[in-house]
């Protein structure tokens, strides 16, 4: 039912603060999963190494025993025992060392997977930022073109009323205006979609920053080493 209801294109926030992408992408589930897998595999190396050393245990037993049920709960029926135990796989040293090598190789694989996941995430963020910035350029250009087309329609109408041109010129001007307005609407929708892709690439989960600088647009936001602020206030007018 929610999808069946028609709604207008969502407005883009006046300021879109994405922070420092290198920090923000840690919110992504794929990076967090790869990070925890690497940590778990690193811990397994320590477990494998510990098999080279003896393990000491202390076992204890306490209970009740009696020949007659009548004195089963008497103090004399209690018994207990305690003693140490040592477990050392001294004759399996070769197998243990091989297992350590296997765990080390698995840890390297987990590290490579973690690095590849980060690189893929950074690529997603950069592509999303670039697409959003380019669409901002296109939207700005189309908005100016629509304003110019509207002036052209008014001028054509004035010239038609003055008898200088026929009505076909007016129709051509209006047709060009409608085409540009259609492109402008499509561009607005594409910009919203690109912003959603940017949120997804960054992992989402943050609030819009307030009172941010308004002089930095998405055109200046392609440097991943700096705090990124995408200013889109002109697109919501």
PDB file of C-alpha atoms in Angstrom:
ATOM      1  CA  UNK A   1       0.000   0.000   0.000  1.00  0.00           C
ATOM      2  CA  UNK A   2       2.869   2.374   0.742  1.00  0.00           C
ATOM      3  CA  UNK A   3       4.379   1.786  -2.702  1.00  0.00           C
ATOM      4  CA  UNK A   4       1.037   2.254  -4.433  1.00  0.00           C
ATOM      5  CA  UNK A   5       0.689   5.793  -3.087  1.00  0.00           C
ATOM      6  CA  UNK A   6       2.154   8.343  -5.475  1.00  0.00           C
ATOM      7  CA  UNK A   7       4.416  10.942  -3.931  1.00  0.00           C
ATOM      8  CA  UNK A   8       6.598  13.751  -5.213  1.00  0.00           C
ATOM      9  CA  UNK A   9      10.350  13.430  -5.549  1.00  0.00           C
ATOM     10  CA  UNK A  10      11.935  13.819  -2.080  1.00  0.00           C
ATOM     11  CA  UNK A  11      13.731  17.068  -1.439  1.00  0.00           C
ATOM     12  CA  UNK A  12      17.464  16.926  -0.964  1.00  0.00           C
ATOM     13  CA  UNK A  13      18.652  18.266   2.410  1.00  0.00           C
ATOM     14  CA  UNK A  14      20.168  21.724   2.310  1.00  0.00           C
ATOM     15  CA  UNK A  15      23.456  20.336   3.595  1.00  0.00           C
ATOM     16  CA  UNK A  16      24.506  16.724   3.206  1.00  0.00           C
ATOM     17  CA  UNK A  17      27.339  16.020   5.638  1.00  0.00           C
ATOM     18  CA  UNK A  18      29.036  12.684   5.100  1.00  0.00           C
ATOM     19  CA  UNK A  19      31.999  13.317   7.391  1.00  0.00           C
ATOM     20  CA  UNK A  20      35.324  11.669   6.605  1.00  0.00           C
ATOM     21  CA  UNK A  21      34.556   8.743   4.267  1.00  0.00           C
ATOM     22  CA  UNK A  22      37.487   6.679   5.606  1.00  0.00           C
ATOM     23  CA  UNK A  23      35.802   6.723   9.028  1.00  0.00           C
ATOM     24  CA  UNK A  24      32.199   6.590   7.847  1.00  0.00           C
ATOM     25  CA  UNK A  25      32.598   3.392   5.817  1.00  0.00           C
ATOM     26  CA  UNK A  26      33.329   1.485   9.027  1.00  0.00           C
ATOM     27  CA  UNK A  27      29.559   1.537   9.505  1.00  0.00           C
ATOM     28  CA  UNK A  28      29.195  -0.727   6.483  1.00  0.00           C
ATOM     29  CA  UNK A  29      28.130  -4.275   7.436  1.00  0.00           C
ATOM     30  CA  UNK A  30      30.532  -5.912   4.959  1.00  0.00           C
ATOM     31  CA  UNK A  31      33.545  -4.112   6.449  1.00  0.00           C
ATOM     32  CA  UNK A  32      32.501  -4.871  10.007  1.00  0.00           C
ATOM     33  CA  UNK A  33      31.971  -8.527   9.128  1.00  0.00           C
ATOM     34  CA  UNK A  34      35.382  -8.765   7.418  1.00  0.00           C
ATOM     35  CA  UNK A  35      36.995  -7.056  10.406  1.00  0.00           C
ATOM     36  CA  UNK A  36      35.468  -9.464  12.920  1.00  0.00           C
ATOM     37  CA  UNK A  37      36.407 -12.467  10.781  1.00  0.00           C
ATOM     38  CA  UNK A  38      40.005 -11.252  10.744  1.00  0.00           C
ATOM     39  CA  UNK A  39      39.967 -10.798  14.516  1.00  0.00           C
ATOM     40  CA  UNK A  40      38.475 -14.269  15.041  1.00  0.00           C
ATOM     41  CA  UNK A  41      41.046 -15.904  12.772  1.00  0.00           C
ATOM     42  CA  UNK A  42      43.865 -14.069  14.553  1.00  0.00           C
ATOM     43  CA  UNK A  43      42.585 -15.487  17.838  1.00  0.00           C
ATOM     44  CA  UNK A  44      42.625 -18.997  16.362  1.00  0.00           C
ATOM     45  CA  UNK A  45      46.380 -18.667  15.790  1.00  0.00           C
ATOM     46  CA  UNK A  46      46.871 -18.146  19.520  1.00  0.00           C
ATOM     47  CA  UNK A  47      44.730 -21.189  20.257  1.00  0.00           C
ATOM     48  CA  UNK A  48      46.792 -23.300  17.853  1.00  0.00           C
ATOM     49  CA  UNK A  49      50.072 -22.097  19.399  1.00  0.00           C
ATOM     50  CA  UNK A  50      48.819 -22.916  22.889  1.00  0.00           C
ATOM     51  CA  UNK A  51      48.654 -26.602  21.904  1.00  0.00           C
ATOM     52  CA  UNK A  52      52.486 -26.659  21.957  1.00  0.00           C
ATOM     53  CA  UNK A  53      52.486 -26.156  25.718  1.00  0.00           C
ATOM     54  CA  UNK A  54      51.210 -28.372  28.533  1.00  0.00           C
ATOM     55  CA  UNK A  55      47.820 -27.698  30.008  1.00  0.00           C
ATOM     56  CA  UNK A  56      47.210 -28.038  33.715  1.00  0.00           C
ATOM     57  CA  UNK A  57      43.815 -28.867  35.189  1.00  0.00           C
ATOM     58  CA  UNK A  58      42.502 -29.276  38.707  1.00  0.00           C
ATOM     59  CA  UNK A  59      39.582 -31.653  39.138  1.00  0.00           C
ATOM     60  CA  UNK A  60      37.477 -32.052  42.246  1.00  0.00           C
ATOM     61  CA  UNK A  61      34.631 -34.324  43.321  1.00  0.00           C
ATOM     62  CA  UNK A  62      32.232 -34.068  46.246  1.00  0.00           C
ATOM     63  CA  UNK A  63      29.255 -36.239  47.120  1.00  0.00           C
ATOM     64  CA  UNK A  64      27.442 -38.535  49.558  1.00  0.00           C
ATOM     65  CA  UNK A  65      27.777 -42.289  49.949  1.00  0.00           C
ATOM     66  CA  UNK A  66      26.461 -44.710  52.530  1.00  0.00           C
ATOM     67  CA  UNK A  67      25.636 -48.375  52.870  1.00  0.00           C
ATOM     68  CA  UNK A  68      22.467 -47.626  54.814  1.00  0.00           C
ATOM     69  CA  UNK A  69      19.871 -45.127  53.750  1.00  0.00           C
ATOM     70  CA  UNK A  70      19.222 -44.089  57.316  1.00  0.00           C
ATOM     71  CA  UNK A  71      22.572 -42.359  57.704  1.00  0.00           C
ATOM     72  CA  UNK A  72      22.835 -41.186  54.091  1.00  0.00           C
ATOM     73  CA  UNK A  73      22.521 -37.544  55.108  1.00  0.00           C
ATOM     74  CA  UNK A  74      24.932 -37.833  58.025  1.00  0.00           C
ATOM     75  CA  UNK A  75      28.235 -36.011  58.021  1.00  0.00           C
ATOM     76  CA  UNK A  76      30.123 -39.274  57.855  1.00  0.00           C
ATOM     77  CA  UNK A  77      28.562 -40.013  54.438  1.00  0.00           C
ATOM     78  CA  UNK A  78      30.230 -37.085  52.749  1.00  0.00           C
ATOM     79  CA  UNK A  79      33.267 -37.659  50.578  1.00  0.00           C
ATOM     80  CA  UNK A  80      35.437 -35.479  48.340  1.00  0.00           C
ATOM     81  CA  UNK A  81      38.564 -35.647  46.290  1.00  0.00           C
ATOM     82  CA  UNK A  82      40.767 -33.164  44.462  1.00  0.00           C
ATOM     83  CA  UNK A  83      43.803 -33.521  42.278  1.00  0.00           C
ATOM     84  CA  UNK A  84      45.794 -31.966  39.393  1.00  0.00           C
ATOM     85  CA  UNK A  85      45.946 -33.267  35.828  1.00  0.00           C
ATOM     86  CA  UNK A  86      48.450 -32.472  33.097  1.00  0.00           C
ATOM     87  CA  UNK A  87      47.698 -32.774  29.380  1.00  0.00           C
ATOM     88  CA  UNK A  88      50.525 -32.338  26.879  1.00  0.00           C
ATOM     89  CA  UNK A  89      50.403 -33.529  23.283  1.00  0.00           C
ATOM     90  CA  UNK A  90      54.165 -34.031  23.214  1.00  0.00           C
ATOM     91  CA  UNK A  91      54.048 -36.658  20.454  1.00  0.00           C
ATOM     92  CA  UNK A  92      51.902 -34.526  18.125  1.00  0.00           C
ATOM     93  CA  UNK A  93      54.291 -31.610  17.731  1.00  0.00           C
ATOM     94  CA  UNK A  94      54.486 -31.952  13.945  1.00  0.00           C
ATOM     95  CA  UNK A  95      50.711 -31.906  13.534  1.00  0.00           C
ATOM     96  CA  UNK A  96      50.403 -28.941  15.876  1.00  0.00           C
ATOM     97  CA  UNK A  97      53.002 -26.933  13.942  1.00  0.00           C
ATOM     98  CA  UNK A  98      51.277 -27.728  10.676  1.00  0.00           C
ATOM     99  CA  UNK A  99      47.987 -26.534  12.172  1.00  0.00           C
ATOM    100  CA  UNK A 100      49.703 -23.294  13.212  1.00  0.00           C
ATOM    101  CA  UNK A 101      50.859 -22.759   9.622  1.00  0.00           C
ATOM    102  CA  UNK A 102      47.341 -23.433   8.354  1.00  0.00           C
ATOM    103  CA  UNK A 103      45.859 -20.928  10.775  1.00  0.00           C
ATOM    104  CA  UNK A 104      48.482 -18.345   9.772  1.00  0.00           C
ATOM    105  CA  UNK A 105      47.607 -18.788   6.095  1.00  0.00           C
ATOM    106  CA  UNK A 106      43.919 -18.452   6.888  1.00  0.00           C
ATOM    107  CA  UNK A 107      44.700 -15.274   8.805  1.00  0.00           C
ATOM    108  CA  UNK A 108      46.526 -13.876   5.760  1.00  0.00           C
ATOM    109  CA  UNK A 109      43.526 -14.718   3.608  1.00  0.00           C
ATOM    110  CA  UNK A 110      41.220 -12.963   6.083  1.00  0.00           C
ATOM    111  CA  UNK A 111      43.537  -9.929   6.034  1.00  0.00           C
ATOM    112  CA  UNK A 112      43.501  -9.807   2.232  1.00  0.00           C
ATOM    113  CA  UNK A 113      39.733 -10.107   2.233  1.00  0.00           C
ATOM    114  CA  UNK A 114      39.509  -7.270   4.765  1.00  0.00           C
ATOM    115  CA  UNK A 115      41.759  -5.041   2.654  1.00  0.00           C
ATOM    116  CA  UNK A 116      39.835  -5.854  -0.528  1.00  0.00           C
ATOM    117  CA  UNK A 117      36.552  -5.073   1.228  1.00  0.00           C
ATOM    118  CA  UNK A 118      37.873  -1.673   2.304  1.00  0.00           C
ATOM    119  CA  UNK A 119      39.138  -0.880  -1.193  1.00  0.00           C
ATOM    120  CA  UNK A 120      35.779  -1.853  -2.683  1.00  0.00           C
ATOM    121  CA  UNK A 121      33.994   0.338  -0.144  1.00  0.00           C
ATOM    122  CA  UNK A 122      36.225   3.321  -0.959  1.00  0.00           C
ATOM    123  CA  UNK A 123      35.559   2.772  -4.657  1.00  0.00           C
ATOM    124  CA  UNK A 124      31.811   2.712  -3.998  1.00  0.00           C
ATOM    125  CA  UNK A 125      32.031   5.968  -2.038  1.00  0.00           C
ATOM    126  CA  UNK A 126      34.135   7.712  -4.674  1.00  0.00           C
ATOM    127  CA  UNK A 127      31.840   6.581  -7.480  1.00  0.00           C
ATOM    128  CA  UNK A 128      28.774   7.721  -5.542  1.00  0.00           C
ATOM    129  CA  UNK A 129      30.329  11.115  -4.777  1.00  0.00           C
ATOM    130  CA  UNK A 130      31.359  11.570  -8.409  1.00  0.00           C
ATOM    131  CA  UNK A 131      27.919  10.607  -9.733  1.00  0.00           C
ATOM    132  CA  UNK A 132      26.184  12.929  -7.279  1.00  0.00           C
ATOM    133  CA  UNK A 133      28.509  15.834  -8.105  1.00  0.00           C
ATOM    134  CA  UNK A 134      28.093  15.350 -11.868  1.00  0.00           C
ATOM    135  CA  UNK A 135      24.332  15.259 -11.535  1.00  0.00           C
ATOM    136  CA  UNK A 136      24.494  18.494  -9.540  1.00  0.00           C
ATOM    137  CA  UNK A 137      26.352  20.096 -12.437  1.00  0.00           C
ATOM    138  CA  UNK A 138      23.769  18.775 -14.888  1.00  0.00           C
ATOM    139  CA  UNK A 139      20.839  19.919 -12.757  1.00  0.00           C
ATOM    140  CA  UNK A 140      22.313  23.408 -12.415  1.00  0.00           C
ATOM    141  CA  UNK A 141      22.840  23.631 -16.166  1.00  0.00           C
ATOM    142  CA  UNK A 142      19.319  22.386 -16.920  1.00  0.00           C
ATOM    143  CA  UNK A 143      17.831  24.851 -14.463  1.00  0.00           C
ATOM    144  CA  UNK A 144      19.523  27.719 -16.270  1.00  0.00           C
ATOM    145  CA  UNK A 145      18.410  26.291 -19.607  1.00  0.00           C
ATOM    146  CA  UNK A 146      14.788  26.112 -18.432  1.00  0.00           C
ATOM    147  CA  UNK A 147      14.927  29.750 -17.322  1.00  0.00           C
ATOM    148  CA  UNK A 148      16.333  30.741 -20.730  1.00  0.00           C
ATOM    149  CA  UNK A 149      13.676  28.646 -22.529  1.00  0.00           C
ATOM    150  CA  UNK A 150      10.921  30.403 -20.588  1.00  0.00           C
ATOM    151  CA  UNK A 151      12.247  33.769 -21.701  1.00  0.00           C
ATOM    152  CA  UNK A 152      12.376  32.446 -25.260  1.00  0.00           C
ATOM    153  CA  UNK A 153       8.706  31.423 -25.087  1.00  0.00           C
ATOM    154  CA  UNK A 154       7.704  34.880 -23.825  1.00  0.00           C
ATOM    155  CA  UNK A 155       9.751  36.562 -26.530  1.00  0.00           C
ATOM    156  CA  UNK A 156       8.274  34.308 -29.215  1.00  0.00           C
ATOM    157  CA  UNK A 157       4.760  35.070 -27.963  1.00  0.00           C
ATOM    158  CA  UNK A 158       5.446  38.811 -28.065  1.00  0.00           C
ATOM    159  CA  UNK A 159       6.805  38.577 -31.613  1.00  0.00           C
ATOM    160  CA  UNK A 160       3.794  36.487 -32.664  1.00  0.00           C
ATOM    161  CA  UNK A 161       1.396  39.063 -31.249  1.00  0.00           C
ATOM    162  CA  UNK A 162       3.310  41.733 -33.116  1.00  0.00           C
ATOM    163  CA  UNK A 163       2.856  39.772 -36.356  1.00  0.00           C
ATOM    164  CA  UNK A 164       6.573  39.200 -36.878  1.00  0.00           C
ATOM    165  CA  UNK A 165       6.472  35.373 -36.764  1.00  0.00           C
ATOM    166  CA  UNK A 166       3.869  32.651 -37.164  1.00  0.00           C
ATOM    167  CA  UNK A 167       2.519  30.482 -34.332  1.00  0.00           C
ATOM    168  CA  UNK A 168       4.706  27.522 -35.270  1.00  0.00           C
ATOM    169  CA  UNK A 169       7.689  29.349 -33.817  1.00  0.00           C
ATOM    170  CA  UNK A 170       5.808  29.714 -30.543  1.00  0.00           C
ATOM    171  CA  UNK A 171       4.975  26.013 -30.543  1.00  0.00           C
ATOM    172  CA  UNK A 172       8.620  25.133 -31.183  1.00  0.00           C
ATOM    173  CA  UNK A 173       9.712  27.308 -28.263  1.00  0.00           C
ATOM    174  CA  UNK A 174       7.116  25.733 -25.961  1.00  0.00           C
ATOM    175  CA  UNK A 175       8.091  22.244 -27.122  1.00  0.00           C
ATOM    176  CA  UNK A 176      11.736  22.975 -26.306  1.00  0.00           C
ATOM    177  CA  UNK A 177      10.701  24.291 -22.883  1.00  0.00           C
ATOM    178  CA  UNK A 178       8.676  21.178 -22.079  1.00  0.00           C
ATOM    179  CA  UNK A 179      11.566  18.945 -23.103  1.00  0.00           C
ATOM    180  CA  UNK A 180      13.967  20.822 -20.843  1.00  0.00           C
ATOM    181  CA  UNK A 181      11.521  20.751 -17.928  1.00  0.00           C
ATOM    182  CA  UNK A 182      11.171  16.989 -18.380  1.00  0.00           C
ATOM    183  CA  UNK A 183      14.954  16.604 -18.309  1.00  0.00           C
ATOM    184  CA  UNK A 184      15.105  18.816 -15.214  1.00  0.00           C
ATOM    185  CA  UNK A 185      12.608  16.620 -13.381  1.00  0.00           C
ATOM    186  CA  UNK A 186      14.491  13.481 -14.399  1.00  0.00           C
ATOM    187  CA  UNK A 187      17.726  15.041 -13.216  1.00  0.00           C
ATOM    188  CA  UNK A 188      16.199  15.854  -9.837  1.00  0.00           C
ATOM    189  CA  UNK A 189      15.090  12.224  -9.471  1.00  0.00           C
ATOM    190  CA  UNK A 190      18.501  10.943 -10.517  1.00  0.00           C
ATOM    191  CA  UNK A 191      20.187  13.250  -8.010  1.00  0.00           C
ATOM    192  CA  UNK A 192      18.009  11.879  -5.202  1.00  0.00           C
ATOM    193  CA  UNK A 193      18.833   8.328  -6.323  1.00  0.00           C
ATOM    194  CA  UNK A 194      22.554   9.141  -6.379  1.00  0.00           C
ATOM    195  CA  UNK A 195      22.285  10.569  -2.876  1.00  0.00           C
ATOM    196  CA  UNK A 196      20.633   7.340  -1.711  1.00  0.00           C
ATOM    197  CA  UNK A 197      23.495   5.382  -3.283  1.00  0.00           C
ATOM    198  CA  UNK A 198      25.964   7.614  -1.452  1.00  0.00           C
ATOM    199  CA  UNK A 199      24.222   6.960   1.869  1.00  0.00           C
ATOM    200  CA  UNK A 200      24.335   3.240   1.131  1.00  0.00           C
ATOM    201  CA  UNK A 201      28.027   3.343   0.198  1.00  0.00           C
ATOM    202  CA  UNK A 202      28.848   5.131   3.452  1.00  0.00           C
ATOM    203  CA  UNK A 203      26.794   2.738   5.543  1.00  0.00           C
ATOM    204  CA  UNK A 204      24.279   5.403   6.638  1.00  0.00           C
ATOM    205  CA  UNK A 205      23.338   5.862  10.252  1.00  0.00           C
ATOM    206  CA  UNK A 206      24.218   9.487  10.841  1.00  0.00           C
ATOM    207  CA  UNK A 207      22.285  12.722  11.229  1.00  0.00           C
ATOM    208  CA  UNK A 208      22.611  15.797   9.086  1.00  0.00           C
ATOM    209  CA  UNK A 209      25.070  18.273  10.519  1.00  0.00           C
ATOM    210  CA  UNK A 210      23.668  21.688  11.382  1.00  0.00           C
ATOM    211  CA  UNK A 211      25.105  25.113  10.610  1.00  0.00           C
ATOM    212  CA  UNK A 212      27.658  23.791   8.125  1.00  0.00           C
ATOM    213  CA  UNK A 213      29.626  25.935   5.748  1.00  0.00           C
ATOM    214  CA  UNK A 214      27.561  26.705   2.638  1.00  0.00           C
ATOM    215  CA  UNK A 215      30.423  27.504   0.296  1.00  0.00           C
ATOM    216  CA  UNK A 216      31.554  23.908  -0.331  1.00  0.00           C
ATOM    217  CA  UNK A 217      29.554  22.074  -2.993  1.00  0.00           C
ATOM    218  CA  UNK A 218      29.744  18.500  -4.177  1.00  0.00           C
ATOM    219  CA  UNK A 219      32.031  19.732  -6.933  1.00  0.00           C
ATOM    220  CA  UNK A 220      34.703  20.241  -4.260  1.00  0.00           C
ATOM    221  CA  UNK A 221      33.834  17.098  -2.336  1.00  0.00           C
ATOM    222  CA  UNK A 222      35.785  14.498  -4.297  1.00  0.00           C
ATOM    223  CA  UNK A 223      38.849  14.554  -2.004  1.00  0.00           C
ATOM    224  CA  UNK A 224      38.393  11.574   0.310  1.00  0.00           C
ATOM    225  CA  UNK A 225      41.011  12.888   2.756  1.00  0.00           C
ATOM    226  CA  UNK A 226      38.869  15.825   3.893  1.00  0.00           C
ATOM    227  CA  UNK A 227      35.520  16.215   5.578  1.00  0.00           C
ATOM    228  CA  UNK A 228      32.868  16.110   2.880  1.00  0.00           C
ATOM    229  CA  UNK A 229      29.922  18.507   2.804  1.00  0.00           C
ATOM    230  CA  UNK A 230      27.567  18.324  -0.152  1.00  0.00           C
ATOM    231  CA  UNK A 231      25.734  21.641  -0.471  1.00  0.00           C
ATOM    232  CA  UNK A 232      22.536  21.371  -2.507  1.00  0.00           C
ATOM    233  CA  UNK A 233      20.510  24.336  -1.296  1.00  0.00           C
ATOM    234  CA  UNK A 234      19.999  25.715  -4.814  1.00  0.00           C
ATOM    235  CA  UNK A 235      18.262  22.526  -5.918  1.00  0.00           C
ATOM    236  CA  UNK A 236      15.403  22.724  -3.475  1.00  0.00           C
ATOM    237  CA  UNK A 237      14.134  26.128  -4.566  1.00  0.00           C
TER     238      UNK A 237
END
